[in-house]
mmCIF file of C-alpha atoms in Angstrom:
data_model
loop_
_atom_site.group_PDB
_atom_site.id
_atom_site.type_symbol
_atom_site.label_atom_id
_atom_site.label_comp_id
_atom_site.label_asym_id
_atom_site.label_seq_id
_atom_site.Cartn_x
_atom_site.Cartn_y
_atom_site.Cartn_z
ATOM 1 C CA MET A 1 100.191 143.014 122.206
ATOM 2 C CA LYS A 2 99.122 146.045 120.168
ATOM 3 C CA LEU A 3 98.123 145.884 116.498
ATOM 4 C CA ALA A 4 100.751 148.490 115.589
ATOM 5 C CA GLU A 5 103.444 146.213 117.057
ATOM 6 C CA LEU A 6 102.160 143.261 115.036
ATOM 7 C CA ILE A 7 102.302 145.041 111.686
ATOM 8 C CA THR A 8 105.497 147.054 112.275
ATOM 9 C CA LEU A 9 108.540 145.818 110.354
ATOM 10 C CA LYS A 10 110.970 143.730 112.378
ATOM 11 C CA ASN A 11 114.757 143.681 112.495
ATOM 12 C CA ASP A 12 116.716 140.478 111.873
ATOM 13 C CA ASP A 13 116.839 139.805 115.630
ATOM 14 C CA GLY A 14 113.046 140.059 115.879
ATOM 15 C CA SER A 15 112.981 143.486 117.531
ATOM 16 C CA ILE A 16 110.712 146.241 116.213
ATOM 17 C CA ASP A 17 112.202 148.576 113.617
ATOM 18 C CA GLN A 18 111.555 151.910 115.354
ATOM 19 C CA ARG A 19 111.831 153.827 112.072
ATOM 20 C CA TYR A 20 108.370 152.614 111.052
ATOM 21 C CA ASN A 21 106.531 153.275 114.325
ATOM 22 C CA SER A 22 104.876 156.469 113.156
ATOM 23 C CA ILE A 23 103.767 154.888 109.853
ATOM 24 C CA THR A 24 102.086 151.876 111.458
ATOM 25 C CA ALA A 25 100.538 154.068 114.160
ATOM 26 C CA THR A 26 98.976 156.201 111.427
ATOM 27 C CA ILE A 27 97.615 153.132 109.626
ATOM 28 C CA VAL A 28 96.084 151.710 112.813
ATOM 29 C CA ASN A 29 94.502 155.054 113.716
ATOM 30 C CA GLN A 30 92.958 155.392 110.266
ATOM 31 C CA ILE A 31 91.313 151.951 110.172
ATOM 32 C CA GLY A 32 89.472 152.795 113.374
ATOM 33 C CA LYS A 33 89.215 151.303 116.855
ATOM 34 C CA GLN A 34 86.578 148.709 115.946
ATOM 35 C CA ALA A 35 88.626 147.190 113.124
ATOM 36 C CA ALA A 36 91.822 147.271 115.203
ATOM 37 C CA ASN A 37 90.141 145.542 118.151
ATOM 38 C CA GLY A 38 88.585 142.977 115.817
ATOM 39 C CA LEU A 39 91.950 142.071 114.355
ATOM 40 C CA LEU A 40 93.502 141.773 117.813
ATOM 41 C CA GLU A 41 90.649 139.527 118.906
ATOM 42 C CA PHE A 42 91.235 137.343 115.841
ATOM 43 C CA TYR A 43 94.968 137.190 116.605
ATOM 44 C CA ASN A 44 94.436 136.197 120.237
ATOM 45 C CA LYS A 45 91.787 133.600 119.435
ATOM 46 C CA SER A 46 93.806 132.037 116.618
ATOM 47 C CA PHE A 47 96.821 131.873 118.948
ATOM 48 C CA GLU A 48 94.783 130.086 121.599
ATOM 49 C CA LEU A 49 93.278 127.719 119.034
ATOM 50 C CA GLU A 50 96.734 126.781 117.749
ATOM 51 C CA LYS A 51 97.819 125.993 121.301
ATOM 52 C CA ARG A 52 94.667 123.983 122.018
ATOM 53 C CA TYR A 53 94.686 121.900 118.856
ATOM 54 C CA GLY A 54 98.407 121.734 118.142
ATOM 55 C CA GLY A 55 98.505 118.261 119.688
ATOM 56 C CA CYS A 56 95.880 117.044 117.227
ATOM 57 C CA ALA A 57 97.895 118.414 114.310
ATOM 58 C CA LEU A 58 101.043 116.790 115.697
ATOM 59 C CA GLN A 59 99.291 113.425 115.905
ATOM 60 C CA LEU A 60 98.237 113.804 112.273
ATOM 61 C CA VAL A 61 101.841 114.380 111.195
ATOM 62 C CA ILE A 62 103.198 111.555 113.378
ATOM 63 C CA THR A 63 100.715 109.137 111.837
ATOM 64 C CA SER A 64 101.604 110.234 108.312
ATOM 65 C CA PHE A 65 105.230 109.269 108.984
ATOM 66 C CA SER A 66 104.290 106.032 110.742
ATOM 67 C CA VAL A 67 102.455 104.424 107.845
ATOM 68 C CA ASP A 68 104.332 102.418 105.223
ATOM 69 C CA LEU A 69 105.017 104.751 102.272
ATOM 70 C CA ASP A 70 107.771 104.931 99.699
ATOM 71 C CA GLY A 71 109.860 108.075 99.309
ATOM 72 C CA TYR A 72 107.742 109.620 96.573
ATOM 73 C CA GLN A 73 104.479 108.951 98.404
ATOM 74 C CA GLN A 74 105.877 110.416 101.621
ATOM 75 C CA LYS A 75 107.024 113.529 99.790
ATOM 76 C CA ARG A 76 103.566 114.060 98.297
ATOM 77 C CA ILE A 77 101.800 113.444 101.603
ATOM 78 C CA THR A 78 104.132 115.837 103.450
ATOM 79 C CA LYS A 79 103.503 118.534 100.849
ATOM 80 C CA ALA A 80 99.746 118.032 101.169
ATOM 81 C CA LEU A 81 100.000 118.172 104.975
ATOM 82 C CA ARG A 82 101.883 121.474 104.866
ATOM 83 C CA THR A 83 99.157 122.992 102.706
ATOM 84 C CA ALA A 84 96.332 121.473 104.757
ATOM 85 C CA LEU A 85 97.723 122.610 108.104
ATOM 86 C CA GLN A 86 98.047 126.161 106.830
ATOM 87 C CA GLU A 87 94.514 126.081 105.445
ATOM 88 C CA LEU A 88 93.332 124.817 108.829
ATOM 89 C CA GLY A 89 94.759 128.000 110.321
ATOM 90 C CA PHE A 90 98.239 127.118 111.581
ATOM 91 C CA LYS A 91 100.912 129.728 110.926
ATOM 92 C CA PRO A 92 103.627 128.713 108.403
ATOM 93 C CA SER A 93 106.356 128.846 111.072
ATOM 94 C CA ASN A 94 104.334 126.554 113.324
ATOM 95 C CA VAL A 95 103.592 124.207 110.431
ATOM 96 C CA SER A 96 107.333 123.771 109.866
ATOM 97 C CA LYS A 97 107.796 122.929 113.541
ATOM 98 C CA LEU A 98 104.883 120.491 113.459
ATOM 99 C CA LEU A 99 106.332 118.689 110.441
ATOM 100 C CA SER A 100 109.799 118.525 111.988
ATOM 101 C CA ALA A 101 108.539 117.303 115.373
ATOM 102 C CA GLY A 102 106.054 114.853 113.859
ATOM 103 C CA ARG A 103 108.638 113.457 111.452
ATOM 104 C CA PHE A 104 110.973 112.748 114.375
ATOM 105 C CA LEU A 105 108.335 111.139 116.605
ATOM 106 C CA GLY A 106 107.008 109.075 113.729
ATOM 107 C CA THR A 107 110.344 107.756 112.490
ATOM 108 C CA TYR A 108 112.863 107.470 115.338
ATOM 109 C CA ASP A 109 113.899 103.962 116.408
ATOM 110 C CA LYS A 110 112.478 103.517 119.912
ATOM 111 C CA TRP A 111 114.597 100.479 120.699
ATOM 112 C CA GLU A 112 117.883 102.113 119.675
ATOM 113 C CA GLU A 113 116.865 105.361 121.363
ATOM 114 C CA GLY A 114 116.115 103.475 124.570
ATOM 115 C CA LEU A 115 119.422 101.594 124.489
ATOM 116 C CA CYS A 116 121.198 104.920 124.038
ATOM 117 C CA TYR A 117 119.434 106.447 127.058
ATOM 118 C CA PHE A 118 119.328 103.452 129.399
ATOM 119 C CA GLY A 119 122.362 101.445 128.248
ATOM 120 C CA ARG A 120 122.582 98.109 126.474
ATOM 121 C CA ASN A 121 122.714 96.243 129.786
ATOM 122 C CA THR A 122 119.404 97.629 130.971
ATOM 123 C CA ASP A 123 116.889 95.268 132.546
ATOM 124 C CA LEU A 124 114.017 97.195 130.966
ATOM 125 C CA ASP A 125 112.015 95.315 128.353
ATOM 126 C CA GLY A 126 110.831 96.778 125.058
ATOM 127 C CA PRO A 127 107.337 97.922 126.125
ATOM 128 C CA THR A 128 108.723 99.602 129.267
ATOM 129 C CA ILE A 129 111.340 101.453 127.240
ATOM 130 C CA HIS A 130 108.691 102.590 124.759
ATOM 131 C CA ASN A 131 106.436 103.840 127.567
ATOM 132 C CA LYS A 132 109.265 105.765 129.206
ATOM 133 C CA LEU A 133 110.188 107.413 125.916
ATOM 134 C CA ASP A 134 106.563 108.307 125.173
ATOM 135 C CA GLU A 135 106.167 109.822 128.648
ATOM 136 C CA TYR A 136 109.378 111.814 128.221
ATOM 137 C CA PHE A 137 108.690 113.233 124.759
ATOM 138 C CA ASN A 138 105.014 113.904 125.493
ATOM 139 C CA GLY A 139 106.122 116.427 128.116
ATOM 140 C CA PHE A 140 107.689 118.733 125.534
ATOM 141 C CA THR A 141 106.003 121.463 123.545
ATOM 142 C CA ILE A 142 105.965 121.259 119.757
ATOM 143 C CA GLY A 143 108.629 123.960 119.576
ATOM 144 C CA LEU A 144 110.965 122.008 121.864
ATOM 145 C CA LEU A 145 110.339 118.795 119.942
ATOM 146 C CA ASP A 146 111.392 120.686 116.823
ATOM 147 C CA VAL A 147 114.731 121.470 118.505
ATOM 148 C CA ILE A 148 115.111 117.840 119.605
ATOM 149 C CA SER A 149 114.418 116.637 116.066
ATOM 150 C CA ARG A 150 117.438 118.617 114.859
ATOM 151 C CA THR A 151 119.764 117.200 117.522
ATOM 152 C CA LYS A 152 121.975 114.119 117.211
ATOM 153 C CA LYS A 153 121.295 111.104 119.392
ATOM 154 C CA GLN A 154 124.235 111.921 121.699
ATOM 155 C CA GLY A 155 122.667 115.313 122.378
ATOM 156 C CA ARG A 156 119.259 113.779 122.980
ATOM 157 C CA LYS A 157 120.903 111.406 125.459
ATOM 158 C CA LYS A 158 122.412 114.383 127.273
ATOM 159 C CA ALA A 159 118.995 116.015 127.485
ATOM 160 C CA TYR A 160 117.437 112.822 128.840
ATOM 161 C CA SER A 161 120.242 112.419 131.401
ATOM 162 C CA HIS A 162 119.368 115.887 132.689
ATOM 163 C CA TYR A 163 115.738 114.805 133.006
ATOM 164 C CA ALA A 164 116.659 111.546 134.784
ATOM 165 C CA ARG A 165 118.923 113.424 137.207
ATOM 166 C CA THR A 166 116.726 116.447 137.993
ATOM 167 C CA GLY A 167 113.214 115.271 137.142
ATOM 168 C CA LYS A 168 112.853 118.323 134.883
ATOM 169 C CA ARG A 169 113.034 118.593 131.137
ATOM 170 C CA MET A 170 115.525 121.021 129.629
ATOM 171 C CA SER A 171 114.363 124.542 128.838
ATOM 172 C CA GLN A 172 114.358 126.077 125.377
ATOM 173 C CA ALA A 173 117.733 127.766 125.952
ATOM 174 C CA GLU A 174 119.284 124.580 127.343
ATOM 175 C CA LEU A 175 118.031 122.445 124.459
ATOM 176 C CA GLU A 176 119.229 124.989 121.902
ATOM 177 C CA GLU A 177 122.697 124.862 123.465
ATOM 178 C CA VAL A 178 122.703 121.052 123.283
ATOM 179 C CA ARG A 179 121.603 121.232 119.640
ATOM 180 C CA ARG A 180 124.498 123.567 118.869
ATOM 181 C CA GLN A 181 126.873 121.064 120.477
ATOM 182 C CA TYR A 182 125.308 118.056 118.714
ATOM 183 C CA PRO A 183 123.646 119.286 115.494
ATOM 184 C CA LEU A 184 122.002 116.607 113.383
ATOM 185 C CA ASN A 185 123.537 118.296 110.364
ATOM 186 C CA PRO A 186 126.997 119.452 111.565
ATOM 187 C CA ASP A 187 127.589 121.352 108.334
ATOM 188 C CA GLU A 188 124.621 123.638 108.904
ATOM 189 C CA ARG A 189 126.415 126.907 109.548
ATOM 190 C CA ARG A 190 123.443 129.148 110.354
ATOM 191 C CA GLY A 191 124.611 131.787 107.901
ATOM 192 C CA HIS A 192 128.381 131.685 108.531
ATOM 193 C CA LYS A 193 130.910 130.971 105.817
ATOM 194 C CA SER A 194 133.859 128.732 106.603
ATOM 195 C CA LYS A 195 137.040 130.780 107.092
ATOM 196 C CA SER A 196 139.329 127.765 107.132
ATOM 197 C CA GLN A 197 138.900 127.078 103.433
ATOM 198 C CA ASP A 198 141.651 128.222 101.050
ATOM 199 C CA SER A 199 140.291 131.174 99.076
ATOM 200 C CA THR A 200 141.577 129.677 95.829
ATOM 201 C CA GLU A 201 139.812 126.349 96.287
ATOM 202 C CA LEU A 202 136.009 126.251 96.333
ATOM 203 C CA SER A 203 135.016 122.911 97.820
ATOM 204 C CA ASP A 204 131.546 121.379 97.641
ATOM 205 C CA LEU A 205 131.027 122.310 101.289
ATOM 206 C CA THR A 206 131.912 125.949 100.618
ATOM 207 C CA LYS A 207 129.452 126.030 97.709
ATOM 208 C CA TYR A 208 126.765 124.698 99.999
ATOM 209 C CA GLU A 209 127.513 127.220 102.758
ATOM 210 C CA SER A 210 127.735 130.136 100.329
ATOM 211 C CA LEU A 211 123.994 129.911 99.700
ATOM 212 C CA VAL A 212 123.471 131.802 102.985
ATOM 213 C CA PRO A 213 125.018 135.267 103.462
ATOM 214 C CA ASN A 214 127.465 135.956 106.299
ATOM 215 C CA GLN A 215 125.445 137.840 108.885
ATOM 216 C CA ASP A 216 128.531 139.097 110.750
ATOM 217 C CA THR A 217 129.791 141.171 107.796
ATOM 218 C CA PRO A 218 126.897 143.191 106.314
ATOM 219 C CA ASP A 219 129.108 144.741 103.618
ATOM 220 C CA GLU A 220 129.708 141.288 102.141
ATOM 221 C CA LEU A 221 126.098 140.148 101.999
ATOM 222 C CA GLN A 222 125.156 138.403 98.788
ATOM 223 C CA SER A 223 122.333 139.736 96.675
ATOM 224 C CA PRO A 224 119.296 137.483 96.060
ATOM 225 C CA ASP A 225 120.348 136.838 92.457
ATOM 226 C CA GLN A 226 123.814 135.727 93.643
ATOM 227 C CA ILE A 227 122.284 133.337 96.178
ATOM 228 C CA ILE A 228 119.893 131.898 93.579
ATOM 229 C CA GLY A 229 122.732 131.633 91.046
ATOM 230 C CA ASN A 230 124.865 129.678 93.524
ATOM 231 C CA PHE A 231 121.904 127.441 94.320
ATOM 232 C CA ILE A 232 121.291 126.628 90.647
ATOM 233 C CA SER A 233 125.008 126.077 90.017
ATOM 234 C CA LEU A 234 125.161 123.628 92.895
ATOM 235 C CA PHE A 235 122.657 121.334 91.164
ATOM 236 C CA GLU A 236 123.794 121.917 87.586
ATOM 237 C CA THR A 237 127.187 120.488 88.536
ATOM 238 C CA GLU A 238 127.984 117.427 90.659
ATOM 239 C CA GLY A 239 128.743 119.632 93.653
ATOM 240 C CA PHE A 240 125.721 118.690 95.713
ATOM 241 C CA ASP A 241 125.985 114.976 94.906
ATOM 242 C CA ASN A 242 129.641 114.950 95.924
ATOM 243 C CA TYR A 243 128.825 116.808 99.116
ATOM 244 C CA ILE A 244 125.890 114.697 100.273
ATOM 245 C CA GLN A 245 127.660 111.398 99.589
ATOM 246 C CA ASN A 246 130.131 112.212 102.377
ATOM 247 C CA LEU A 247 127.384 112.595 104.982
ATOM 248 C CA ALA A 248 126.007 109.942 107.285
ATOM 249 C CA GLU A 249 122.662 108.435 106.269
ATOM 250 C CA GLN A 250 120.730 110.369 108.934
ATOM 251 C CA GLN A 251 122.379 113.625 107.879
ATOM 252 C CA GLN A 252 121.504 112.915 104.245
ATOM 253 C CA LEU A 253 117.886 112.294 105.247
ATOM 254 C CA SER A 254 117.757 115.516 107.257
ATOM 255 C CA LEU A 255 119.172 117.522 104.364
ATOM 256 C CA MET A 256 116.731 115.984 101.884
ATOM 257 C CA TYR A 257 113.824 116.930 104.161
ATOM 258 C CA GLN A 258 115.140 120.498 104.250
ATOM 259 C CA LEU A 259 115.259 120.531 100.461
ATOM 260 C CA MET A 260 111.691 119.227 100.301
ATOM 261 C CA ASP A 261 110.533 122.014 102.611
ATOM 262 C CA ALA A 262 112.475 124.573 100.557
ATOM 263 C CA ALA A 263 110.948 123.276 97.298
ATOM 264 C CA ASN A 264 107.448 123.600 98.747
ATOM 265 C CA LEU A 265 108.092 127.153 99.961
ATOM 266 C CA LEU A 266 109.602 128.165 96.610
ATOM 267 C CA ALA A 267 106.655 126.696 94.695
ATOM 268 C CA GLU A 268 104.206 128.564 96.941
ATOM 269 C CA TYR A 269 106.137 131.809 96.485
ATOM 270 C CA VAL A 270 106.307 131.525 92.691
ATOM 271 C CA ALA A 271 102.609 130.667 92.514
ATOM 272 C CA GLY A 272 101.841 133.847 94.433
ATOM 273 C CA GLN A 273 103.768 136.082 92.030
ATOM 274 C CA LYS A 274 101.472 135.717 89.012
ATOM 275 C CA ASN A 275 100.793 139.460 89.188
ATOM 276 C CA VAL A 276 104.489 140.009 88.343
ATOM 277 C CA VAL A 277 105.002 137.477 85.559
ATOM 278 C CA TYR A 278 103.468 134.237 84.504
ATOM 279 C CA VAL A 279 105.769 131.333 85.278
ATOM 280 C CA THR A 280 105.119 127.858 83.912
ATOM 281 C CA PRO A 281 105.538 125.476 86.869
ATOM 282 C CA ILE A 282 108.197 122.795 86.470
ATOM 283 C CA ILE A 283 107.507 120.871 89.681
ATOM 284 C CA ASN A 284 104.299 119.115 90.683
#
């Protein structure tokens, strides 16, 4: 990995935007070889450190969701963990995966999970089921556990059946496909608007989906102020309440966790914009 590649702007699909190659090459050349090599050394070492100590961070998150806390306490602890993990040196994207994976491992019902995988007529006792589940999940990376955490139980059963049959855990691509078939939140559209809705009737679901622009039709992309306006409107009316009441309890929980993560990211962003305008915080 070259420093110029790291700092070059990326396209939506993660590929390098070739239009900026000459600009970043000029910047790297002007800072000098010593500075460029030092930054690359820092990048490589921080990457290795994240890999080496990611398990420790995951255990911290799992434990935070295993202790007996009420909803408010858990929200505050999760917010503090996000900040702490970033200050410890974990990248924001990896922190999100750690929180998602740790939340799942710290809260899923081992007995019900085991009955789903092994059947209700299994001869396995509780401790044996727990050990088998621990052995199975411990074999996944944090990134794969993040995918599993966003997959319904039926999908997780399918992934375990593959493991029981082949002796191998599913790959990233295979797990992502299972997640698409069995999403924990089936209404998560990944940026696509519903085309089956009547254009004259804006349902609560359509309001929710309209917060994300349609990536297949660039000419129809919403501007940031439109997205924010829709978001505010969703909570000023009863739209969101009506929408979430029709979801299963687990889906409601998943959506609330997403909102918590979004609130934390928004608060961090606003706090970092004090050079633009002073904003009086409204959330603690």
